C-alpha cells in the first residue's frame, strides 16, 4: 500500500501531529509506503513530493505549522493548464505514475470540496478536518482550536493588567470571520466582560453602557470581539456619531472600529489590539496534540480498512467518520441556544445586546 | 436564598473558576446570598466563613488553587468533638445558625462521600467533581486534568532536548496512583516513546528492549511513567538483579526505581525526574477555565431549580448531573480497550508489554 | 518615617515587584510607615491613598501592571485648579497633611520631570526608572523590557511556523516609537531575518531584495519592525508605486504600511501583525522580577540614608543612582555602533540598508 | 579557513544559538568552512563530524540542547587507546587530516581544561563558556542560567498556589551543587520566603521558626533550596530527632531531607519537590538566545582576528575575552556580600540563619 498525505488551506497547530500519526500508524500497522505531497494540491499539479519514513516524523509532534507546506489557493479543478483544461486529470495521472493508492487530505471546508472532487474521479481519499475556527460541520472539536483559544486567553490575561492599571477599556479582536467559537471560548477563558460574536449583532450603545457601569465601580472593561462581529443596523446613536463614515471602515479591524465608536460614549480611554496571525502559529497545546494524534490514527484505520471517501470527526469523546460528501460547503456557527452563551449571560457578561 | 460554597481535598487548577461561576450566577440570576466556607469541611466544624460578592471573585478565574482554602483530611463524620460524638450535627447546626439553605461542594471522591452524608442529614447539596487525575466516575473530563497534562507535556518537551543531546534514557514520573490518565495523555502529548500505567503492569525487560533498539538507531528514549505503575511479578531478569531489594523500594518514586532497574540493561545513561507537586499548582489552562466555568454555572442551575443531592458531570460535550449517591467510592481507570491505548501502540509506542 | 509610593505613566511588568520591595524593605529595615498613592500624581491632586503593609504586597511580585493604578497624563504642574493656579502646591499640601516625609516615584522620563519638580519644591524624592522601551538615560536596563522582548520573541516563534508553512513574508510590528531596543533584541531572539529600527531608516527595495533571495531558496522571510521605523526618503521605487498615498498612511501601523509596500515587489504573500498592547501587560519575566526587586530595594536604601533627589540605575551589573535632574528630557537610542547591530549584520540579517 | 565546533559537558539552553551564531558569522564574514564535531570530544576520538552550512543552522536558535550532541565524560587526555597512550594525539591527527585549522569549544569548566590541553598541543582554540549554574569565573552571566531561573520561578509560582490553598510548607529543590545562583535568583523571582544556598549553611531550627511564624499569620511557607545546601553541623535539635540517620541521607535530595527534618518542628504539612532535569532542557529564554548569539558572534570575531586560546566572557554589558589558561579549575560562588543576599534579607526573607 502506498499512501500520499497532503495539508491544504491555512496552517494550524496540530497539522504535524496528524502527519506523524498517519505516517507512523500506516508504517507500523500496515507496512505501507507513505509519501508527503508538498504545498497542498500544488504538489500534485506541479509534482513535488518526498518519502515519509519514521525518522522523518520524529520530533514533529510539537512543531507548529506543517512540514509539508500548504497553499491557500491551489484548486486543481479551477487551475487551468496550457491546454485550457483544468489540471485535475494531470493530478490524478501524477498519483498513478507515483503508484499512490490513496490520499489522506488534511484541510478545511474548501480542501474537503477538492478532496471530494478527487474521490469522484476514483481516487480513494480520507479527509481529516482542519479548522482553527472550530466551524466544520459534524465534528464537535478540531485540533488547532484549543491552541488559538489559549493564545486569546493569554493575551486577555496580559491586556487585563493594563486595563486595571489604567482603568481603561481594552478591546481584543480575535479570529472568527463567520463563526464566533474562538471569541466565545477565548473570551470566557480570558475573563472578558463583554464578548461580541458574528452570530449576534451587537449594540455599541449597550457595550458603552457596560463600560460606564464598570467605570462607576472599578474602572476597567475587557472586551473580546471576533473579527466578523458587527453592530446592529439600527444602532442610531453610533451611526449619528460616525456620520461621515457611513460604511463601517475596518482598515484596522472591527476592534479598532469599535474603539473609535466607543470612545465618545465612555469616560475612560479605549484601546484596541488585533491579535492577528499569532493565533494560528506556534506549538499546539497538549490537548491539540492528543486530538490531532487521534484524528491521524483514525484516518490510518480508515485507510487500512478501505473505508475511503470519509472524513474523520469527533463526536462527544469518540472518533468516528462521516461521508466526505456531507461536509462540503457548510459551516457550523455558534447556535444561539449554546450552553456557553447562557453561562456567559448567567455570569453577568454582556454579549452586546440591548437591555429590554 | 443563601448558599455556602466549599472546596475539599487536594487543590486543583480551576477551583477558583468554579467558585467564581457559582457565585456570579447565583447572585445575578437568583439574587442569592453566597458564603464561602474556609478550608473545606473544617470551616463548618470550627466555623470560618466569609461573604462572597461579585468583587470578591473578580480576577480569580486565572488563579490556581482555591481562595477558600482546602483541607485534605477533615471529615465531620469521622472527626470527634469533646463529647465523643462526631461533629456532623455541629456542622449542620452551624449551617442553620448562619441561615445557609444549601451547599455547593467542590471536591473528589472522598469529599462526595461526605457531601452525601450531609445530604442524608437533610442538607441540600450540589456536588462539583474535582479530580486532577480525571478518575471520577460518570464524568468524561474534569477540570484540572488538562492543566496537569500540560505540565507533563511541557516537561517532556524539556527532557527530550536533554535526552537527544546526550543520547540518554530520560524518565518522567507523573501523578496517577490508581489511574493512568495523566501519564497516558501527558505521555502522548509529550512524545514519549514508552508509557507505563497503573492499569497495565510492565516488563522492565520489555522497556529495556525498546531502549536498546532506539540506542542502535538514534540513541535516546523518553519514558513517561505514572506514579502507580508497577512491574510484572514474573519479571525475573529484574528481580534477579535487584535481589537485595526484594520489595520495590520507592523512596525516590517508581521512576527512580525504574532508572535503577534499567541502567544495567541498557548502554546509555538513564536519568529520572519526578514531576511532583508542580503538576497540580498554577493557573488553569484555558480549556480548564472554560470547563470549570461550565461546571460552576451548571451547579448554580441545579441550585436554582432545587435539584439537590446531585453532582455535575460532563458527558460527551454536555453538562448534566447524576445522583450524588451513585458517585461515592468508585474510580474510573483507563480501560484496556481505550482508543488512546490502541493509538499509542499503533504509532509504535511501547506500553511496556513483553512481545509475544 | 512615612514614605509615599506612586507609579506614573504607562504600565509595565515589574511595577508591583518594585512596590513590594520598597514597602517590605522600608518596613523591615526602617520601621517606616508606607502609603500607596493611587493613579500616579492624580492621587495627590484628588487625594486617594491607602496604607501598604506587608500583607498588602504579599503575592504581588508576579502580577503585571500596578496595584496602585497609574495615569498617563496627570501632571500637577500643568493641571490647573479652580483658582487658575497649577495644583502642585495642593499636592505638596496633601503630602504635609498626611505626614508623608518623602516619595518614591516609579515612572518614565515624563514622570521623572514631575518628580524633579516636587524635589525643587522641597519634597524629598527617590526615582525608580520605568521604561518598557529601555530608553531611559543612565540605566543599562530597566525592568519590563525583558518581558516585552519575551512577548516579541514568542510571537515571532509563532509567526515563523506560519511563514514556513506558506512560504510567506511575515511582518511583526513591535513597540518602540523612538528607540529600537525592543525590536532589536526581540528580533534577534525571535530569529527575524530582517530587523527595522527607528534609528536606521530602511529601504523598502533592500528589504524586498532579501525577501526575493529567500524566496529563491527557502521561501519565507520573517521581518521585525519597530513602530517608529521609517523608510528612506530617497526610496524612489516605493514612492512611485505608492504615488497615490504620498504621506505614508499608518492607520494600521508601519507594519501594515510595509506589507502594502512590499507586496508588489515580491512573489510570495506578505502578512503583517501589530503586536500591540500585549507587549506591556502580564506577569513579568523572572529576570524582570529580580531586577525590579533590586531597584526597589536600592530605592529603599536611598530613602534610609537620606540620599534623595536621585534616581536608581543599573550600570553593568551594579545598582547605583544618578541625580534626578540629569535624567529628565533625554532618551537613549540604539547607537549605530552597538555590538548587537554588528552581530545582526555579521550573522547575515538585514537591517534594511541598501547594499553598496 | 576551516573551523570545527563542538559542545562538551552537560546540555544547556542556548548551545544551539551559539552554534548558529558562530557558523553564520564565520560563513558570512570570513567565507569559512565550518564543521560540527559530534558528541563533544568523542567526535574527535572516534571521528564523527558533519558540515555546517547556513541551512543546517536555520531554525535552531530556539531549540534546547545541542544539535551536535554532547558527552559528559570523554576527555581525550584521560581516554586511552589500544596502545596505552591517551588519544589526544589521535584527536589532533584527526583535525589535521580533516584540514581543520581551529576549534570553537563550547563548554564548562571541565571542557575548558581539555580545550586548554589542545591549545598546548598547538591547536588554535576559542572557548565559549557554558554553565547553567552561572558559576564560571570571569563571566558575569552565561547563557542557560536565565532559562533555568525561569523554570524555577515558574515552578515556585505553581507550588505557591498549592501552599496557599492548603496552608502548607512547600519546598522546591533547585540545581546548584556548589554555587547557589539558581536557587538565589530563582527563589527571589518566585517569591520564596526562605532561600537556602550551598554558600550559607542553614539551621533547620531557624527555618522551622520562619514556618511557625508564618503559620501563625497566613499559614504557608515557600522554601527554595539549592541541591548543595546543607545544615549547620551544630544543629543539635535536628541531629537529635534524626538520630537514627546520623549522616544526612539524601536519596530523595536535600529538599526531601529538609522536609523530613522540618515536619516534626512545624504544625502544617511539609511537601518537597525536586525540580530535576527540567531545569536544563527546553527552549532558551529570549534573554539567553540573545546572550548566546552575542557569545557566538564574539567567538567568531576572535577566530577571524586570530585571537586564539581565549574564552569569551561577559563583563558588565560587554562581551570580551580572557586567556583560556585563567579559567580552568575555578568556580564562582555567591559571595556573602552579594547585593541580592542583602536585598533578600532586607525584604524579610530568611536565608536559614539563626537569629542572634
Short mmCIF file of N, CA, C and O in Angstrom, two decimals, chain A residues 142-213:
data_model
loop_
_atom_site.label_atom_id
_atom_site.label_comp_id
_atom_site.label_asym_id
_atom_site.label_seq_id
_atom_site.Cartn_x
_atom_site.Cartn_y
_atom_site.Cartn_z
N UNK A 142 -12.09 20.47 16.60
CA UNK A 142 -10.99 20.12 15.72
C UNK A 142 -9.71 20.66 16.35
O UNK A 142 -9.74 21.59 17.15
N UNK A 143 -8.59 20.03 16.01
CA UNK A 143 -7.31 20.47 16.57
C UNK A 143 -6.98 21.88 16.07
O UNK A 143 -7.45 22.30 15.02
N UNK A 144 -6.19 22.58 16.83
CA UNK A 144 -5.82 23.96 16.48
C UNK A 144 -6.69 24.97 17.22
O UNK A 144 -6.23 26.05 17.59
N UNK A 145 -7.93 24.59 17.44
CA UNK A 145 -8.86 25.49 18.11
C UNK A 145 -8.43 25.74 19.56
O UNK A 145 -8.36 26.90 20.01
N UNK A 146 -8.08 24.69 20.27
CA UNK A 146 -7.66 24.87 21.66
C UNK A 146 -6.41 25.75 21.72
O UNK A 146 -6.28 26.59 22.62
N UNK A 147 -5.52 25.59 20.76
CA UNK A 147 -4.30 26.41 20.72
C UNK A 147 -4.63 27.87 20.48
O UNK A 147 -4.05 28.76 21.11
N UNK A 148 -5.57 28.13 19.57
CA UNK A 148 -5.96 29.51 19.30
C UNK A 148 -6.63 30.13 20.52
O UNK A 148 -6.35 31.27 20.89
N UNK A 149 -7.50 29.35 21.16
CA UNK A 149 -8.16 29.84 22.37
C UNK A 149 -7.13 30.16 23.45
O UNK A 149 -7.24 31.17 24.17
N UNK A 150 -6.09 29.34 23.53
CA UNK A 150 -5.05 29.58 24.53
C UNK A 150 -4.31 30.89 24.27
O UNK A 150 -4.01 31.64 25.21
N UNK A 151 -4.03 31.19 23.01
CA UNK A 151 -3.37 32.46 22.69
C UNK A 151 -4.29 33.63 23.07
O UNK A 151 -3.85 34.63 23.65
N UNK A 152 -5.57 33.50 22.74
CA UNK A 152 -6.52 34.58 23.07
C UNK A 152 -6.59 34.78 24.59
O UNK A 152 -6.51 35.90 25.10
N UNK A 153 -6.71 33.67 25.32
CA UNK A 153 -6.84 33.79 26.78
C UNK A 153 -5.58 34.40 27.40
O UNK A 153 -5.66 35.26 28.28
N UNK A 154 -4.42 33.96 26.93
CA UNK A 154 -3.17 34.52 27.47
C UNK A 154 -3.08 36.01 27.14
O UNK A 154 -2.63 36.81 27.97
N UNK A 155 -3.50 36.38 25.94
CA UNK A 155 -3.47 37.79 25.57
C UNK A 155 -4.42 38.61 26.44
O UNK A 155 -4.08 39.71 26.88
N UNK A 156 -5.61 38.07 26.70
CA UNK A 156 -6.55 38.78 27.57
C UNK A 156 -5.98 38.91 28.98
O UNK A 156 -6.11 39.95 29.63
N UNK A 157 -5.32 37.86 29.47
CA UNK A 157 -4.65 37.94 30.78
C UNK A 157 -3.68 39.13 30.79
O UNK A 157 -3.61 39.88 31.77
N UNK A 158 -2.94 39.28 29.71
CA UNK A 158 -1.98 40.39 29.64
C UNK A 158 -2.69 41.74 29.57
O UNK A 158 -2.36 42.68 30.28
N UNK A 159 -3.67 41.82 28.67
CA UNK A 159 -4.37 43.10 28.50
C UNK A 159 -5.09 43.51 29.78
O UNK A 159 -5.23 44.70 30.07
N UNK A 160 -5.54 42.51 30.56
CA UNK A 160 -6.29 42.82 31.78
C UNK A 160 -5.43 43.61 32.76
O UNK A 160 -5.94 44.49 33.47
N UNK A 161 -4.12 43.31 32.81
CA UNK A 161 -3.30 44.04 33.78
C UNK A 161 -3.18 45.51 33.38
O UNK A 161 -3.18 46.39 34.24
N UNK A 162 -3.10 45.76 32.08
CA UNK A 162 -3.06 47.15 31.62
C UNK A 162 -4.40 47.83 31.85
O UNK A 162 -4.47 48.98 32.31
N UNK A 163 -5.46 47.11 31.53
CA UNK A 163 -6.81 47.68 31.72
C UNK A 163 -7.00 48.09 33.18
O UNK A 163 -7.48 49.20 33.46
N UNK A 164 -6.61 47.21 34.09
CA UNK A 164 -6.79 47.50 35.51
C UNK A 164 -5.91 48.66 35.96
O UNK A 164 -6.35 49.53 36.71
N UNK A 165 -4.66 48.66 35.53
CA UNK A 165 -3.72 49.69 35.99
C UNK A 165 -4.18 51.08 35.57
O UNK A 165 -3.97 52.05 36.29
N UNK A 166 -4.76 51.16 34.38
CA UNK A 166 -5.14 52.47 33.84
C UNK A 166 -6.62 52.75 33.95
O UNK A 166 -7.06 53.83 33.57
N UNK A 167 -7.41 51.77 34.40
CA UNK A 167 -8.85 51.97 34.39
C UNK A 167 -9.39 52.17 32.98
O UNK A 167 -10.23 53.03 32.73
N UNK A 168 -8.88 51.35 32.06
CA UNK A 168 -9.21 51.53 30.65
C UNK A 168 -10.24 50.53 30.16
O UNK A 168 -10.52 49.52 30.79
N UNK A 169 -10.78 50.82 28.98
CA UNK A 169 -11.49 49.82 28.20
C UNK A 169 -10.48 49.23 27.22
O UNK A 169 -9.92 49.95 26.40
N UNK A 170 -10.20 47.94 27.33
CA UNK A 170 -9.27 47.28 26.42
C UNK A 170 -10.05 46.31 25.54
O UNK A 170 -10.82 45.48 26.05
N UNK A 171 -9.82 46.37 24.25
CA UNK A 171 -10.51 45.52 23.28
C UNK A 171 -9.50 44.57 22.64
O UNK A 171 -8.44 45.01 22.20
N UNK A 172 -9.82 43.29 22.60
CA UNK A 172 -9.00 42.34 21.85
C UNK A 172 -9.82 41.77 20.72
O UNK A 172 -10.92 41.25 20.95
N UNK A 173 -9.29 41.90 19.51
CA UNK A 173 -10.00 41.33 18.35
C UNK A 173 -9.41 39.97 18.01
O UNK A 173 -8.22 39.85 17.75
N UNK A 174 -10.27 38.95 17.99
CA UNK A 174 -9.82 37.58 17.71
C UNK A 174 -10.18 37.17 16.29
O UNK A 174 -10.95 37.84 15.61
N UNK A 175 -9.65 36.02 15.86
CA UNK A 175 -10.08 35.43 14.60
C UNK A 175 -11.54 35.00 14.73
O UNK A 175 -12.07 34.88 15.83
N UNK A 176 -12.14 34.69 13.59
CA UNK A 176 -13.53 34.23 13.57
C UNK A 176 -14.36 35.11 12.66
O UNK A 176 -15.08 35.97 13.13
N UNK A 177 -14.22 34.91 11.35
CA UNK A 177 -14.91 35.77 10.41
C UNK A 177 -16.40 35.43 10.35
O UNK A 177 -17.24 36.31 10.28
N UNK A 178 -16.70 34.12 10.38
CA UNK A 178 -18.10 33.72 10.25
C UNK A 178 -18.65 33.06 11.51
O UNK A 178 -19.83 33.11 11.78
N UNK A 179 -17.75 32.43 12.27
CA UNK A 179 -18.20 31.72 13.48
C UNK A 179 -17.43 32.26 14.67
O UNK A 179 -16.24 32.55 14.58
N UNK A 180 -18.11 32.38 15.80
CA UNK A 180 -17.53 33.06 16.94
C UNK A 180 -16.91 32.16 18.00
O UNK A 180 -16.66 32.61 19.12
N UNK A 181 -16.61 30.91 17.66
CA UNK A 181 -16.12 29.97 18.68
C UNK A 181 -14.88 30.48 19.41
O UNK A 181 -14.78 30.39 20.63
N UNK A 182 -13.91 30.96 18.65
CA UNK A 182 -12.66 31.42 19.29
C UNK A 182 -12.93 32.59 20.22
O UNK A 182 -12.44 32.64 21.35
N UNK A 183 -13.74 33.53 19.75
CA UNK A 183 -14.07 34.68 20.58
C UNK A 183 -14.82 34.26 21.85
O UNK A 183 -14.56 34.77 22.93
N UNK A 184 -15.72 33.30 21.68
CA UNK A 184 -16.54 32.87 22.81
C UNK A 184 -15.70 32.13 23.85
O UNK A 184 -15.67 32.51 25.04
N UNK A 185 -15.00 31.08 23.43
CA UNK A 185 -14.22 30.32 24.42
C UNK A 185 -13.02 31.13 24.90
O UNK A 185 -12.69 31.11 26.09
N UNK A 186 -12.37 31.83 23.99
CA UNK A 186 -11.23 32.67 24.39
C UNK A 186 -11.65 33.76 25.36
O UNK A 186 -10.97 34.02 26.36
N UNK A 187 -12.78 34.37 25.06
CA UNK A 187 -13.27 35.44 25.92
C UNK A 187 -13.67 34.91 27.30
O UNK A 187 -13.38 35.53 28.32
N UNK A 188 -14.33 33.75 27.32
CA UNK A 188 -14.72 33.14 28.60
C UNK A 188 -13.47 32.77 29.40
O UNK A 188 -13.40 32.98 30.61
N UNK A 189 -12.48 32.18 28.72
CA UNK A 189 -11.28 31.73 29.41
C UNK A 189 -10.42 32.91 29.87
O UNK A 189 -9.69 32.81 30.86
N UNK A 190 -10.52 34.02 29.14
CA UNK A 190 -9.68 35.17 29.47
C UNK A 190 -10.38 36.18 30.38
O UNK A 190 -9.84 37.24 30.65
N UNK A 191 -11.58 35.84 30.82
CA UNK A 191 -12.26 36.71 31.77
C UNK A 191 -12.78 38.00 31.17
O UNK A 191 -12.85 39.02 31.86
N UNK A 192 -13.16 37.97 29.90
CA UNK A 192 -13.70 39.18 29.27
C UNK A 192 -15.02 39.57 29.94
O UNK A 192 -15.77 38.73 30.42
N UNK A 193 -15.28 40.88 29.96
CA UNK A 193 -16.54 41.38 30.50
C UNK A 193 -17.61 41.46 29.41
O UNK A 193 -18.80 41.41 29.69
N UNK A 194 -17.14 41.61 28.17
CA UNK A 194 -18.04 41.72 27.02
C UNK A 194 -17.49 40.81 25.93
O UNK A 194 -16.29 40.82 25.66
N UNK A 195 -18.36 40.01 25.31
CA UNK A 195 -17.96 39.13 24.22
C UNK A 195 -18.88 39.39 23.03
O UNK A 195 -20.10 39.31 23.17
N UNK A 196 -18.26 39.70 21.89
CA UNK A 196 -19.06 40.08 20.71
C UNK A 196 -18.75 39.12 19.57
O UNK A 196 -17.60 38.97 19.18
N UNK A 197 -19.80 38.50 19.02
CA UNK A 197 -19.64 37.41 18.06
C UNK A 197 -20.36 37.71 16.76
O UNK A 197 -21.33 38.47 16.74
N UNK A 198 -19.92 37.09 15.66
CA UNK A 198 -20.59 37.30 14.38
C UNK A 198 -22.05 36.86 14.42
O UNK A 198 -22.88 37.41 13.68
N UNK A 199 -22.35 35.88 15.27
CA UNK A 199 -23.71 35.32 15.28
C UNK A 199 -24.73 36.24 15.95
O UNK A 199 -25.93 36.01 15.85
N UNK A 200 -24.24 37.27 16.64
CA UNK A 200 -25.13 38.05 17.49
C UNK A 200 -24.77 39.53 17.32
O UNK A 200 -23.94 40.05 18.07
N UNK A 201 -25.38 40.21 16.34
CA UNK A 201 -25.03 41.62 16.11
C UNK A 201 -25.18 42.41 17.41
O UNK A 201 -26.11 42.16 18.19
N UNK A 202 -24.24 43.31 17.62
CA UNK A 202 -24.21 43.99 18.92
C UNK A 202 -24.61 45.45 18.81
O UNK A 202 -24.57 46.04 17.73
N UNK A 203 -24.99 46.00 19.94
CA UNK A 203 -25.32 47.42 20.02
C UNK A 203 -24.15 48.14 20.68
O UNK A 203 -23.76 47.81 21.81
N UNK A 204 -23.58 49.11 19.98
CA UNK A 204 -22.47 49.88 20.55
C UNK A 204 -22.93 50.56 21.83
O UNK A 204 -22.20 50.60 22.82
N UNK A 205 -24.16 51.03 21.81
CA UNK A 205 -24.67 51.71 22.99
C UNK A 205 -24.76 50.75 24.19
O UNK A 205 -24.43 51.12 25.32
N UNK A 206 -25.17 49.52 23.92
CA UNK A 206 -25.25 48.54 25.01
C UNK A 206 -23.86 48.25 25.57
O UNK A 206 -23.67 48.11 26.79
N UNK A 207 -22.86 48.16 24.69
CA UNK A 207 -21.48 47.93 25.15
C UNK A 207 -21.02 49.13 25.97
O UNK A 207 -20.41 48.98 27.04
N UNK A 208 -21.32 50.32 25.47
CA UNK A 208 -20.91 51.54 26.19
C UNK A 208 -21.53 51.58 27.58
O UNK A 208 -20.89 52.00 28.55
N UNK A 209 -22.74 51.11 27.67
CA UNK A 209 -23.43 51.12 28.97
C UNK A 209 -22.69 50.23 29.98
O UNK A 209 -22.51 50.59 31.14
N UNK A 210 -22.26 49.06 29.50
CA UNK A 210 -21.47 48.17 30.37
C UNK A 210 -20.20 48.89 30.83
O UNK A 210 -19.85 48.87 32.01
N UNK A 211 -19.52 49.53 29.90
CA UNK A 211 -18.27 50.23 30.24
C UNK A 211 -18.54 51.31 31.29
O UNK A 211 -17.78 51.44 32.26
N UNK A 212 -19.59 52.05 31.09
CA UNK A 212 -19.88 53.15 32.02
C UNK A 212 -20.23 52.61 33.40
O UNK A 212 -19.82 53.18 34.41
N UNK A 213 -21.00 51.52 33.44
CA UNK A 213 -21.32 50.92 34.74
C UNK A 213 -20.06 50.45 35.45
O UNK A 213 -19.92 50.58 36.66
#
